[in-house]
Amino acid sequence: MGTQTATTTYEAVIGLEVHAQLKTVSKIFCGCSTKFGAPPNTQTCPICLGMPGVLPVLNRRVLELAVKTGLALHGKITPYSRFARKNYFYPDLPKGYQISQYELPICEHGYLEVAVNGQIKRIRIRRAHMEEDAGKNLHEGLDAASHVDLNRAGVPLLEIVTEPDIRSVDEAVAYLKTLRGVLVYLDVCDGNMEEGSLRCEPNLSLRPVGQKEFGTRVELKNINSFRFVQKAMEYELRRQEKLLREGGKVVQETRLWNTEKEVTIVMRGKEEAHDYRYFPEPDLVPLMIPADLIEEIRKGLPELPDAKRERFVREYGIPIYDAEVLTIDKDLARYFEACVELYAQPKTVSNWIMSELLRELNNSGQGIAECPIPPDRFTGLLKLIDNGTISGKIAKTVFEEMYRTGRAPEEIVKEKGLVQISDEGAIEALVDEVLQAHPGELASYRQGKSQLLGFFVGQVMKRSQGKANPGKVNELLKRKLDT
Ligand SMILES: [Zn+2]
């Protein structure tokens, strides 16, 4: 590290641990409900409360969902796997240990391919293992005391750990979004970060470009939105770079993201696996996963985002970028395909979805599932442009109205009198009005300032309230101006 200077360029090395809540009705080792939002401590029993003498029993569904995810992440499913106790003390963990997996996780050596700036990058996944969630400490309420809610204790999680293959915050965010897409496609996790169904813990370090060894890494804990993950990683890399440039040293530690001050703060010092005193969980038998069960689950896998992305590029001839945007959400992909079936111009459909539709969805905070415009009306609008009923510009206004009211495009066009004016006589009258109203510009045009044509077109369009057929306006104007 002694050779670094002010001109050293640093490279980020990032690994991500993601905790995904598996979508089961009951917890991993008992029959308690996993439903979100229940009053504190109403979904607990002696097993998930960690009472002495109780015995956990593995929920078969958890195993199936874990295998399904492992296969979708191109991982190797370990035929012999077992649970381990991870010992630590914290008020939200009444047993004093978490049942997790350690040296024999359910899945190893997978990967996920993500699109970053139109390029595909493969990020290796070291392992995925099943574990139970802990409870939650609540520091709210009027009594200034802390409370513990154990409804989450025993909720099934799959922890998915990458190799340190990620080299930028953009790549990390792309990985997270793609992973979330895969989990939702598989229907193994609802992907809801706000409700804690998907939590991310990045570890980050810097090293001078060209250096092989990794720098000292810092881990960021429990961040619950894409935006915060991005901000926290950006801040942390800036903090480390400043430290290194000033001749300081990065300390291995766990830090928290403070959403109000937008900084990371120290949570605790470094910890190693041996601090947890892992040992095989004696209350659960080791898992022997039959090959035919793995095969059966493999056969049931749906088409995943990466395969769908490739197919969209191949089948519809749209750019990788479009395919990426359209396939990251299963329902959006389905919407696109439903539209293309009714209107065979994929790139036009893609453009309208990516600009108009996604903007409206974003503005209203809705997902595609709540979209008030069904595919037949969406494509109905595009057909109105094609057959000359309305201009592309008016179509955007109609689209907004369709989104707001859920009504059919033909109805809106008719009611608001938005039908495009293609009648030559009507357009000619408008052209004459404009030329009369702007004698100065007309004279300049005739003296050779031909770029004024755009000005005249604009004026005619304005007078027609955007309804004149632009092609016809151009044609008539040229004819009048140049004679
Ligand atoms: Zn329970």
Short mmCIF file of C-alpha atoms and ligand atoms in Angstrom, two decimals:
data_model
loop_
_atom_site.label_atom_id
_atom_site.label_comp_id
_atom_site.label_asym_id
_atom_site.label_seq_id
_atom_site.Cartn_x
_atom_site.Cartn_y
_atom_site.Cartn_z
CA MET A 1 0.00 0.00 0.00
CA GLY A 2 3.07 2.24 0.40
CA THR A 3 3.35 3.06 -3.30
CA GLN A 4 0.06 4.92 -3.59
CA THR A 5 0.15 8.53 -4.68
CA ALA A 6 -2.35 11.28 -5.34
CA THR A 7 -2.70 10.02 -8.90
CA THR A 8 -3.55 6.43 -7.94
CA THR A 9 -6.77 5.30 -9.53
CA TYR A 10 -8.87 3.06 -7.33
CA GLU A 11 -11.13 0.23 -8.29
CA ALA A 12 -14.11 -0.86 -6.23
CA VAL A 13 -14.50 -4.49 -5.21
CA ILE A 14 -18.02 -5.28 -4.09
CA GLY A 15 -19.73 -8.43 -2.89
CA LEU A 16 -23.40 -8.65 -1.99
CA GLU A 17 -25.31 -10.71 0.53
CA VAL A 18 -29.02 -10.70 -0.05
CA HIS A 19 -31.59 -12.09 2.36
CA ALA A 20 -34.73 -13.09 0.53
CA GLN A 21 -37.81 -14.09 2.49
CA LEU A 22 -39.17 -17.28 0.97
CA LYS A 23 -42.86 -17.11 0.16
CA THR A 24 -44.37 -19.65 2.49
CA VAL A 25 -47.59 -19.58 4.49
CA SER A 26 -45.90 -20.85 7.65
CA LYS A 27 -42.48 -20.40 9.26
CA ILE A 28 -39.41 -22.54 8.58
CA PHE A 29 -39.52 -24.76 11.69
CA CYS A 30 -43.06 -24.35 13.09
CA GLY A 31 -46.63 -23.77 11.93
CA CYS A 32 -46.87 -20.05 12.80
CA SER A 33 -48.07 -17.66 10.08
CA THR A 34 -45.59 -15.52 8.15
CA LYS A 35 -48.16 -12.88 7.18
CA PHE A 36 -46.79 -9.35 7.32
CA GLY A 37 -48.37 -6.62 9.42
CA ALA A 38 -49.93 -8.57 12.32
CA PRO A 39 -49.88 -7.01 15.82
CA PRO A 40 -46.56 -7.72 17.62
CA ASN A 41 -46.01 -11.21 19.03
CA THR A 42 -49.32 -12.65 17.79
CA GLN A 43 -47.64 -15.09 15.39
CA THR A 44 -45.43 -17.01 17.76
CA CYS A 45 -45.29 -20.38 19.49
CA PRO A 46 -42.90 -22.17 21.85
CA ILE A 47 -40.71 -23.26 18.89
CA CYS A 48 -40.09 -19.85 17.34
CA LEU A 49 -39.88 -18.28 20.81
CA GLY A 50 -37.01 -20.66 21.53
CA MET A 51 -38.50 -22.36 24.61
CA PRO A 52 -36.45 -25.20 26.06
CA GLY A 53 -37.36 -28.72 25.05
CA VAL A 54 -39.12 -27.96 21.76
CA LEU A 55 -38.11 -29.52 18.48
CA PRO A 56 -37.97 -27.72 15.12
CA VAL A 57 -39.27 -29.51 12.02
CA LEU A 58 -38.22 -28.31 8.56
CA ASN A 59 -41.00 -26.88 6.36
CA ARG A 60 -40.79 -28.90 3.13
CA ARG A 61 -41.91 -25.92 1.07
CA VAL A 62 -38.84 -23.95 2.21
CA LEU A 63 -36.59 -26.67 0.85
CA GLU A 64 -38.45 -26.75 -2.47
CA LEU A 65 -38.27 -22.97 -2.90
CA ALA A 66 -34.57 -22.96 -1.99
CA VAL A 67 -33.81 -25.68 -4.56
CA LYS A 68 -35.88 -23.85 -7.19
CA THR A 69 -33.95 -20.62 -6.58
CA GLY A 70 -30.60 -22.41 -6.55
CA LEU A 71 -31.34 -24.01 -9.92
CA ALA A 72 -32.52 -20.72 -11.42
CA LEU A 73 -29.23 -19.14 -10.29
CA HIS A 74 -27.39 -21.88 -12.22
CA GLY A 75 -26.11 -23.32 -8.93
CA LYS A 76 -25.19 -26.84 -7.89
CA ILE A 77 -27.67 -28.30 -5.42
CA THR A 78 -25.80 -30.09 -2.67
CA PRO A 79 -27.23 -33.61 -2.34
CA TYR A 80 -26.20 -33.74 1.31
CA SER A 81 -26.81 -30.58 3.27
CA ARG A 82 -27.38 -29.68 6.90
CA PHE A 83 -28.27 -26.94 9.31
CA ALA A 84 -25.92 -25.31 11.79
CA ARG A 85 -26.29 -23.17 14.87
CA LYS A 86 -24.92 -19.67 14.63
CA ASN A 87 -24.46 -18.50 18.19
CA TYR A 88 -24.76 -14.88 19.21
CA PHE A 89 -26.63 -12.84 21.75
CA TYR A 90 -29.13 -10.19 20.82
CA PRO A 91 -32.51 -9.28 22.36
CA ASP A 92 -34.41 -10.20 19.18
CA LEU A 93 -33.01 -13.75 19.30
CA PRO A 94 -34.39 -15.46 22.41
CA LYS A 95 -32.71 -18.84 21.70
CA GLY A 96 -29.25 -17.27 21.71
CA TYR A 97 -28.59 -18.88 18.32
CA GLN A 98 -29.94 -18.72 14.82
CA ILE A 99 -30.53 -21.90 12.85
CA SER A 100 -28.64 -21.37 9.60
CA GLN A 101 -26.39 -23.36 7.29
CA TYR A 102 -22.64 -23.15 7.42
CA GLU A 103 -20.25 -25.63 5.81
CA LEU A 104 -22.91 -27.50 3.83
CA PRO A 105 -25.25 -24.96 2.24
CA ILE A 106 -28.08 -26.07 -0.02
CA CYS A 107 -26.55 -24.46 -3.13
CA GLU A 108 -23.08 -23.48 -4.35
CA HIS A 109 -21.30 -22.16 -7.46
CA GLY A 110 -24.06 -20.34 -9.26
CA TYR A 111 -24.08 -17.16 -11.29
CA LEU A 112 -26.36 -14.43 -12.54
CA GLU A 113 -25.92 -12.50 -15.78
CA VAL A 114 -26.85 -8.84 -15.60
CA ALA A 115 -27.08 -6.12 -18.22
CA VAL A 116 -25.06 -3.02 -17.34
CA ASN A 117 -25.06 -0.17 -19.87
CA GLY A 118 -26.11 -2.51 -22.67
CA GLN A 119 -23.37 -5.06 -21.85
CA ILE A 120 -23.85 -8.45 -20.23
CA LYS A 121 -21.76 -9.24 -17.16
CA ARG A 122 -21.65 -12.53 -15.26
CA ILE A 123 -21.55 -12.29 -11.47
CA ARG A 124 -20.68 -15.50 -9.66
CA ILE A 125 -22.73 -16.65 -6.70
CA ARG A 126 -20.68 -18.38 -4.04
CA ARG A 127 -23.53 -19.94 -2.11
CA ALA A 128 -27.15 -19.78 -1.09
CA HIS A 129 -28.31 -21.14 2.24
CA MET A 130 -31.54 -21.47 4.20
CA GLU A 131 -31.91 -19.89 7.61
CA GLU A 132 -34.48 -18.50 10.01
CA ASP A 133 -35.02 -14.79 10.52
CA ALA A 134 -34.65 -13.16 13.94
CA GLY A 135 -37.25 -10.93 15.59
CA LYS A 136 -37.30 -7.19 15.46
CA ASN A 137 -36.44 -4.61 18.11
CA LEU A 138 -38.83 -1.66 18.14
CA HIS A 139 -37.59 1.62 19.55
CA GLU A 140 -40.79 3.57 19.11
CA GLY A 141 -43.74 4.43 21.32
CA LEU A 142 -44.23 6.89 24.12
CA ASP A 143 -42.63 4.99 26.99
CA ALA A 144 -39.08 5.49 25.68
CA ALA A 145 -38.48 1.76 26.13
CA SER A 146 -37.43 -0.76 23.52
CA HIS A 147 -39.74 -3.64 22.67
CA VAL A 148 -39.22 -6.90 20.86
CA ASP A 149 -41.60 -8.26 18.21
CA LEU A 150 -40.98 -11.93 17.50
CA ASN A 151 -43.45 -12.36 14.62
CA ARG A 152 -40.49 -12.45 12.26
CA ALA A 153 -38.56 -14.98 14.34
CA GLY A 154 -38.49 -18.20 12.33
CA VAL A 155 -39.59 -16.66 9.03
CA PRO A 156 -37.72 -18.55 6.27
CA LEU A 157 -34.87 -16.78 4.50
CA LEU A 158 -32.55 -17.69 1.69
CA GLU A 159 -29.23 -15.90 1.98
CA ILE A 160 -27.60 -15.47 -1.42
CA VAL A 161 -23.92 -14.52 -1.41
CA THR A 162 -21.92 -13.39 -4.44
CA GLU A 163 -18.22 -13.65 -5.06
CA PRO A 164 -16.52 -10.22 -4.95
CA ASP A 165 -17.03 -9.85 -8.71
CA ILE A 166 -18.83 -6.51 -8.74
CA ARG A 167 -16.75 -3.49 -9.79
CA SER A 168 -19.10 -0.54 -9.55
CA VAL A 169 -22.23 0.69 -7.83
CA ASP A 170 -24.07 0.49 -11.17
CA GLU A 171 -23.22 -3.19 -11.44
CA ALA A 172 -24.31 -3.81 -7.87
CA VAL A 173 -27.68 -2.13 -8.46
CA ALA A 174 -28.14 -4.02 -11.73
CA TYR A 175 -27.39 -7.30 -9.92
CA LEU A 176 -29.93 -6.51 -7.20
CA LYS A 177 -32.64 -5.59 -9.67
CA THR A 178 -31.98 -8.68 -11.77
CA LEU A 179 -31.91 -10.93 -8.71
CA ARG A 180 -35.16 -9.43 -7.48
CA GLY A 181 -36.63 -10.03 -10.94
CA VAL A 182 -35.57 -13.70 -10.83
CA LEU A 183 -37.04 -14.23 -7.36
CA VAL A 184 -40.35 -12.66 -8.36
CA TYR A 185 -40.43 -14.62 -11.66
CA LEU A 186 -39.94 -17.80 -9.68
CA ASP A 187 -42.63 -16.74 -7.23
CA VAL A 188 -40.32 -17.69 -4.34
CA CYS A 189 -40.19 -14.19 -2.81
CA ASP A 190 -42.46 -11.17 -3.16
CA GLY A 191 -39.42 -8.89 -3.54
CA ASN A 192 -40.92 -6.22 -1.30
CA MET A 193 -37.97 -4.33 0.17
CA GLU A 194 -40.08 -1.99 2.32
CA GLU A 195 -41.66 -4.93 4.17
CA GLY A 196 -38.25 -6.52 4.63
CA SER A 197 -38.80 -9.41 2.20
CA LEU A 198 -35.54 -8.51 0.48
CA ARG A 199 -32.60 -7.06 2.39
CA CYS A 200 -29.17 -6.31 1.13
CA GLU A 201 -25.79 -6.20 2.82
CA PRO A 202 -22.99 -5.04 0.54
CA ASN A 203 -19.32 -5.39 1.43
CA LEU A 204 -17.00 -2.94 -0.24
CA SER A 205 -13.30 -2.26 -0.56
CA LEU A 206 -10.99 -0.33 -2.83
CA ARG A 207 -7.70 -1.28 -4.39
CA PRO A 208 -5.36 0.52 -6.78
CA VAL A 209 -6.14 -0.50 -10.37
CA GLY A 210 -3.81 -3.33 -11.33
CA GLN A 211 -3.32 -4.62 -7.78
CA LYS A 212 -4.37 -8.21 -7.28
CA GLU A 213 -4.95 -8.34 -3.52
CA PHE A 214 -8.18 -6.96 -2.15
CA GLY A 215 -8.21 -3.95 0.15
CA THR A 216 -9.77 -4.02 3.61
CA ARG A 217 -13.51 -4.41 3.34
CA VAL A 218 -16.37 -2.75 5.13
CA GLU A 219 -19.79 -4.33 5.41
CA LEU A 220 -23.00 -2.32 5.30
CA LYS A 221 -25.97 -3.74 7.21
CA ASN A 222 -29.65 -4.19 6.44
CA ILE A 223 -30.57 -1.66 3.82
CA ASN A 224 -34.17 -1.80 2.67
CA SER A 225 -34.49 0.07 -0.62
CA PHE A 226 -32.68 0.17 -3.95
CA ARG A 227 -32.22 3.91 -3.59
CA PHE A 228 -30.65 3.63 -0.13
CA VAL A 229 -28.38 0.76 -1.20
CA GLN A 230 -27.13 2.86 -4.08
CA LYS A 231 -26.59 5.97 -1.96
CA ALA A 232 -24.95 4.02 0.87
CA MET A 233 -22.50 2.29 -1.49
CA GLU A 234 -21.64 5.54 -3.26
CA TYR A 235 -21.02 7.27 0.05
CA GLU A 236 -18.95 4.41 1.43
CA LEU A 237 -16.66 4.25 -1.62
CA ARG A 238 -16.13 8.02 -1.45
CA ARG A 239 -15.33 7.76 2.26
CA GLN A 240 -12.78 4.99 1.70
CA GLU A 241 -11.14 6.76 -1.22
CA LYS A 242 -10.72 9.97 0.77
CA LEU A 243 -9.27 8.00 3.67
CA LEU A 244 -6.76 6.21 1.42
CA ARG A 245 -5.75 9.38 -0.40
CA GLU A 246 -5.01 11.05 2.91
CA GLY A 247 -2.71 8.17 3.84
CA GLY A 248 -5.21 6.60 6.24
CA LYS A 249 -6.28 2.98 6.57
CA VAL A 250 -9.68 1.43 6.12
CA VAL A 251 -10.72 -0.49 9.23
CA GLN A 252 -12.59 -3.76 8.80
CA GLU A 253 -15.96 -3.14 10.39
CA THR A 254 -19.72 -3.21 9.97
CA ARG A 255 -21.39 0.13 9.29
CA LEU A 256 -24.97 1.31 9.16
CA TRP A 257 -26.57 3.69 6.65
CA ASN A 258 -28.09 6.75 8.29
CA THR A 259 -30.91 7.80 5.97
CA GLU A 260 -31.30 11.28 7.47
CA LYS A 261 -27.67 12.38 7.45
CA GLU A 262 -26.87 10.25 4.36
CA VAL A 263 -23.67 8.87 5.86
CA THR A 264 -22.49 5.47 7.03
CA ILE A 265 -21.68 5.13 10.72
CA VAL A 266 -19.80 2.45 12.64
CA MET A 267 -22.00 -0.29 14.08
CA ARG A 268 -19.43 -2.78 15.29
CA GLY A 269 -15.89 -3.96 14.73
CA LYS A 270 -14.80 -6.87 12.62
CA GLU A 271 -16.23 -10.28 13.24
CA GLU A 272 -15.15 -13.60 11.85
CA ALA A 273 -17.04 -16.83 11.31
CA HIS A 274 -15.35 -18.39 14.37
CA ASP A 275 -16.90 -15.72 16.58
CA TYR A 276 -20.22 -17.46 16.01
CA ARG A 277 -19.09 -20.87 17.28
CA TYR A 278 -20.96 -22.67 14.50
CA PHE A 279 -21.76 -26.33 15.07
CA PRO A 280 -24.17 -28.77 13.39
CA GLU A 281 -27.76 -28.30 14.57
CA PRO A 282 -28.44 -31.41 16.69
CA ASP A 283 -32.25 -31.04 16.60
CA LEU A 284 -32.55 -31.41 12.82
CA VAL A 285 -31.55 -34.38 10.71
CA PRO A 286 -29.17 -33.76 7.80
CA LEU A 287 -30.86 -33.27 4.44
CA MET A 288 -30.55 -35.87 1.70
CA ILE A 289 -32.05 -34.32 -1.38
CA PRO A 290 -33.12 -36.96 -3.91
CA ALA A 291 -31.96 -36.38 -7.49
CA ASP A 292 -35.46 -36.96 -8.85
CA LEU A 293 -36.86 -34.18 -6.64
CA ILE A 294 -34.22 -31.80 -8.03
CA GLU A 295 -35.09 -32.90 -11.58
CA GLU A 296 -38.79 -32.44 -10.97
CA ILE A 297 -38.22 -28.90 -9.70
CA ARG A 298 -35.88 -28.13 -12.60
CA LYS A 299 -38.56 -29.16 -15.09
CA GLY A 300 -41.04 -26.81 -13.45
CA LEU A 301 -38.82 -23.70 -13.80
CA PRO A 302 -40.42 -20.85 -15.77
CA GLU A 303 -38.62 -18.86 -18.46
CA LEU A 304 -36.30 -16.58 -16.49
CA PRO A 305 -35.44 -12.92 -17.15
CA ASP A 306 -32.10 -13.59 -18.88
CA ALA A 307 -33.59 -16.16 -21.25
CA LYS A 308 -36.56 -13.91 -21.89
CA ARG A 309 -34.26 -10.95 -22.56
CA GLU A 310 -32.35 -12.93 -25.17
CA ARG A 311 -35.56 -14.16 -26.74
CA PHE A 312 -37.01 -10.62 -26.94
CA VAL A 313 -33.90 -9.40 -28.77
CA ARG A 314 -34.01 -12.38 -31.13
CA GLU A 315 -37.73 -12.64 -31.70
CA TYR A 316 -38.80 -9.00 -31.72
CA GLY A 317 -35.60 -7.36 -32.97
CA ILE A 318 -35.50 -4.80 -30.16
CA PRO A 319 -32.23 -3.52 -28.57
CA ILE A 320 -30.76 -5.22 -25.45
CA TYR A 321 -31.58 -2.10 -23.48
CA ASP A 322 -35.29 -2.33 -24.34
CA ALA A 323 -35.35 -6.05 -23.69
CA GLU A 324 -33.74 -5.52 -20.29
CA VAL A 325 -36.28 -2.89 -19.24
CA LEU A 326 -39.20 -4.99 -20.48
CA THR A 327 -38.16 -8.31 -18.95
CA ILE A 328 -37.01 -7.27 -15.49
CA ASP A 329 -40.66 -7.39 -14.40
CA LYS A 330 -42.55 -10.53 -15.37
CA ASP A 331 -45.90 -8.73 -15.67
CA LEU A 332 -44.44 -5.96 -17.80
CA ALA A 333 -42.97 -8.57 -20.16
CA ARG A 334 -46.36 -10.23 -20.40
CA TYR A 335 -48.01 -6.86 -21.15
CA PHE A 336 -45.50 -6.18 -23.92
CA GLU A 337 -46.11 -9.55 -25.52
CA ALA A 338 -49.88 -9.15 -25.30
CA CYS A 339 -49.55 -5.79 -27.11
CA VAL A 340 -47.24 -7.15 -29.81
CA GLU A 341 -49.74 -9.90 -30.50
CA LEU A 342 -52.36 -7.24 -31.30
CA TYR A 343 -50.03 -4.81 -33.03
CA ALA A 344 -47.04 -6.29 -34.86
CA GLN A 345 -44.58 -3.41 -34.47
CA PRO A 346 -42.49 -4.40 -31.43
CA LYS A 347 -40.18 -1.38 -31.40
CA THR A 348 -43.11 1.07 -31.47
CA VAL A 349 -44.79 -0.82 -28.63
CA SER A 350 -41.52 -0.87 -26.69
CA ASN A 351 -41.03 2.88 -27.17
CA TRP A 352 -44.51 3.69 -25.94
CA ILE A 353 -44.20 1.37 -22.94
CA MET A 354 -40.77 2.68 -21.94
CA SER A 355 -41.62 6.36 -22.29
CA GLU A 356 -45.34 6.97 -21.78
CA LEU A 357 -46.52 3.95 -19.81
CA LEU A 358 -43.59 3.62 -17.41
CA ARG A 359 -43.74 7.36 -16.71
CA GLU A 360 -47.43 7.19 -15.79
CA LEU A 361 -46.84 4.09 -13.64
CA ASN A 362 -43.95 5.82 -11.91
CA ASN A 363 -45.87 9.01 -11.31
CA SER A 364 -48.79 7.16 -9.80
CA GLY A 365 -46.61 4.72 -7.85
CA GLN A 366 -48.44 1.80 -9.47
CA GLY A 367 -47.17 -1.48 -10.80
CA ILE A 368 -48.09 -2.85 -14.21
CA ALA A 369 -50.62 -5.14 -12.52
CA GLU A 370 -52.67 -2.06 -11.60
CA CYS A 371 -52.35 -0.45 -15.04
CA PRO A 372 -55.75 0.94 -16.05
CA ILE A 373 -55.02 0.55 -19.78
CA PRO A 374 -55.50 -3.01 -21.08
CA PRO A 375 -53.32 -4.10 -24.04
CA ASP A 376 -56.16 -3.82 -26.59
CA ARG A 377 -56.72 -0.15 -25.77
CA PHE A 378 -52.98 0.52 -25.67
CA THR A 379 -52.58 -0.86 -29.19
CA GLY A 380 -55.89 0.73 -30.24
CA LEU A 381 -54.24 4.09 -29.66
CA LEU A 382 -51.23 3.16 -31.80
CA LYS A 383 -53.59 2.11 -34.59
CA LEU A 384 -55.30 5.52 -34.46
CA ILE A 385 -51.91 7.12 -35.21
CA ASP A 386 -51.25 4.70 -38.06
CA ASN A 387 -54.57 5.27 -39.80
CA GLY A 388 -54.15 9.05 -39.57
CA THR A 389 -57.01 9.68 -37.13
CA ILE A 390 -54.71 11.46 -34.66
CA SER A 391 -51.13 12.74 -34.71
CA GLY A 392 -48.40 11.21 -32.55
CA LYS A 393 -48.38 14.35 -30.45
CA ILE A 394 -52.12 14.28 -29.75
CA ALA A 395 -51.80 10.57 -29.02
CA LYS A 396 -49.63 11.40 -26.01
CA THR A 397 -52.39 13.61 -24.60
CA VAL A 398 -54.96 10.91 -25.28
CA PHE A 399 -52.70 8.40 -23.54
CA GLU A 400 -52.57 10.50 -20.38
CA GLU A 401 -56.35 10.77 -20.42
CA MET A 402 -56.70 7.02 -20.96
CA TYR A 403 -54.45 6.39 -17.99
CA ARG A 404 -56.37 8.80 -15.79
CA THR A 405 -59.87 7.66 -16.72
CA GLY A 406 -59.42 4.10 -17.99
CA ARG A 407 -61.50 5.00 -21.08
CA ALA A 408 -61.08 3.85 -24.68
CA PRO A 409 -58.92 6.00 -27.00
CA GLU A 410 -61.64 6.31 -29.70
CA GLU A 411 -64.05 7.65 -27.11
CA ILE A 412 -61.64 10.31 -25.86
CA VAL A 413 -60.67 11.38 -29.38
CA LYS A 414 -64.32 11.73 -30.37
CA GLU A 415 -65.48 13.50 -27.26
CA LYS A 416 -62.65 16.03 -27.21
CA GLY A 417 -62.71 16.61 -30.95
CA LEU A 418 -59.10 15.56 -31.35
CA VAL A 419 -59.47 13.96 -34.77
CA GLN A 420 -56.59 14.98 -36.98
CA ILE A 421 -57.37 17.55 -39.64
CA SER A 422 -56.29 16.11 -42.96
CA ASP A 423 -58.76 18.03 -45.07
CA GLU A 424 -56.73 20.15 -47.50
CA GLY A 425 -59.22 23.01 -47.58
CA ALA A 426 -59.22 23.35 -43.79
CA ILE A 427 -55.43 23.24 -43.58
CA GLU A 428 -55.07 25.69 -46.45
CA ALA A 429 -57.29 28.16 -44.61
CA LEU A 430 -55.02 27.90 -41.55
CA VAL A 431 -51.91 28.34 -43.69
CA ASP A 432 -53.35 31.48 -45.23
CA GLU A 433 -54.17 32.89 -41.81
CA VAL A 434 -50.64 32.29 -40.58
CA LEU A 435 -49.00 33.83 -43.64
CA GLN A 436 -51.19 36.88 -43.32
CA ALA A 437 -50.43 37.25 -39.63
CA HIS A 438 -46.65 37.20 -40.19
CA PRO A 439 -45.78 39.40 -43.16
CA GLY A 440 -42.27 40.14 -41.82
CA GLU A 441 -41.28 36.48 -41.58
CA LEU A 442 -42.87 35.83 -44.94
CA ALA A 443 -40.69 38.52 -46.56
CA SER A 444 -37.54 37.14 -44.87
CA TYR A 445 -38.38 33.66 -46.07
CA ARG A 446 -38.76 34.80 -49.62
CA GLN A 447 -35.38 36.59 -49.34
CA GLY A 448 -33.79 33.22 -48.62
CA LYS A 449 -34.25 32.56 -44.89
CA SER A 450 -35.60 29.09 -45.63
CA GLN A 451 -35.15 27.87 -42.03
CA LEU A 452 -38.31 29.87 -41.23
CA LEU A 453 -40.33 26.99 -42.64
CA GLY A 454 -40.23 25.37 -39.18
CA PHE A 455 -41.61 28.54 -37.65
CA PHE A 456 -44.59 28.55 -40.05
CA VAL A 457 -45.29 24.86 -39.46
CA GLY A 458 -45.27 25.52 -35.72
CA GLN A 459 -47.72 28.41 -36.10
CA VAL A 460 -50.14 26.37 -38.20
CA MET A 461 -49.99 23.46 -35.75
CA LYS A 462 -50.64 25.87 -32.90
CA ARG A 463 -53.70 27.35 -34.63
CA SER A 464 -55.04 23.84 -35.22
CA GLN A 465 -54.45 23.00 -31.53
CA GLY A 466 -52.09 20.27 -32.63
CA LYS A 467 -54.69 18.57 -34.76
CA ALA A 468 -53.48 19.36 -38.27
CA ASN A 469 -51.77 16.53 -40.11
CA PRO A 470 -48.11 17.67 -39.98
CA GLY A 471 -47.23 16.08 -43.31
CA LYS A 472 -50.03 17.92 -45.07
CA VAL A 473 -49.13 21.19 -43.32
CA ASN A 474 -45.55 20.94 -44.58
CA GLU A 475 -46.65 20.12 -48.07
CA LEU A 476 -49.18 22.99 -48.33
CA LEU A 477 -46.86 25.53 -46.73
CA LYS A 478 -44.04 24.72 -49.15
CA ARG A 479 -46.39 25.00 -52.06
CA LYS A 480 -47.63 28.44 -50.92
CA LEU A 481 -44.25 29.81 -49.84
CA ASP A 482 -42.35 28.75 -52.91
CA THR A 483 -44.76 30.13 -55.51
ZN ZN B 1 -43.87 -20.60 15.86
#
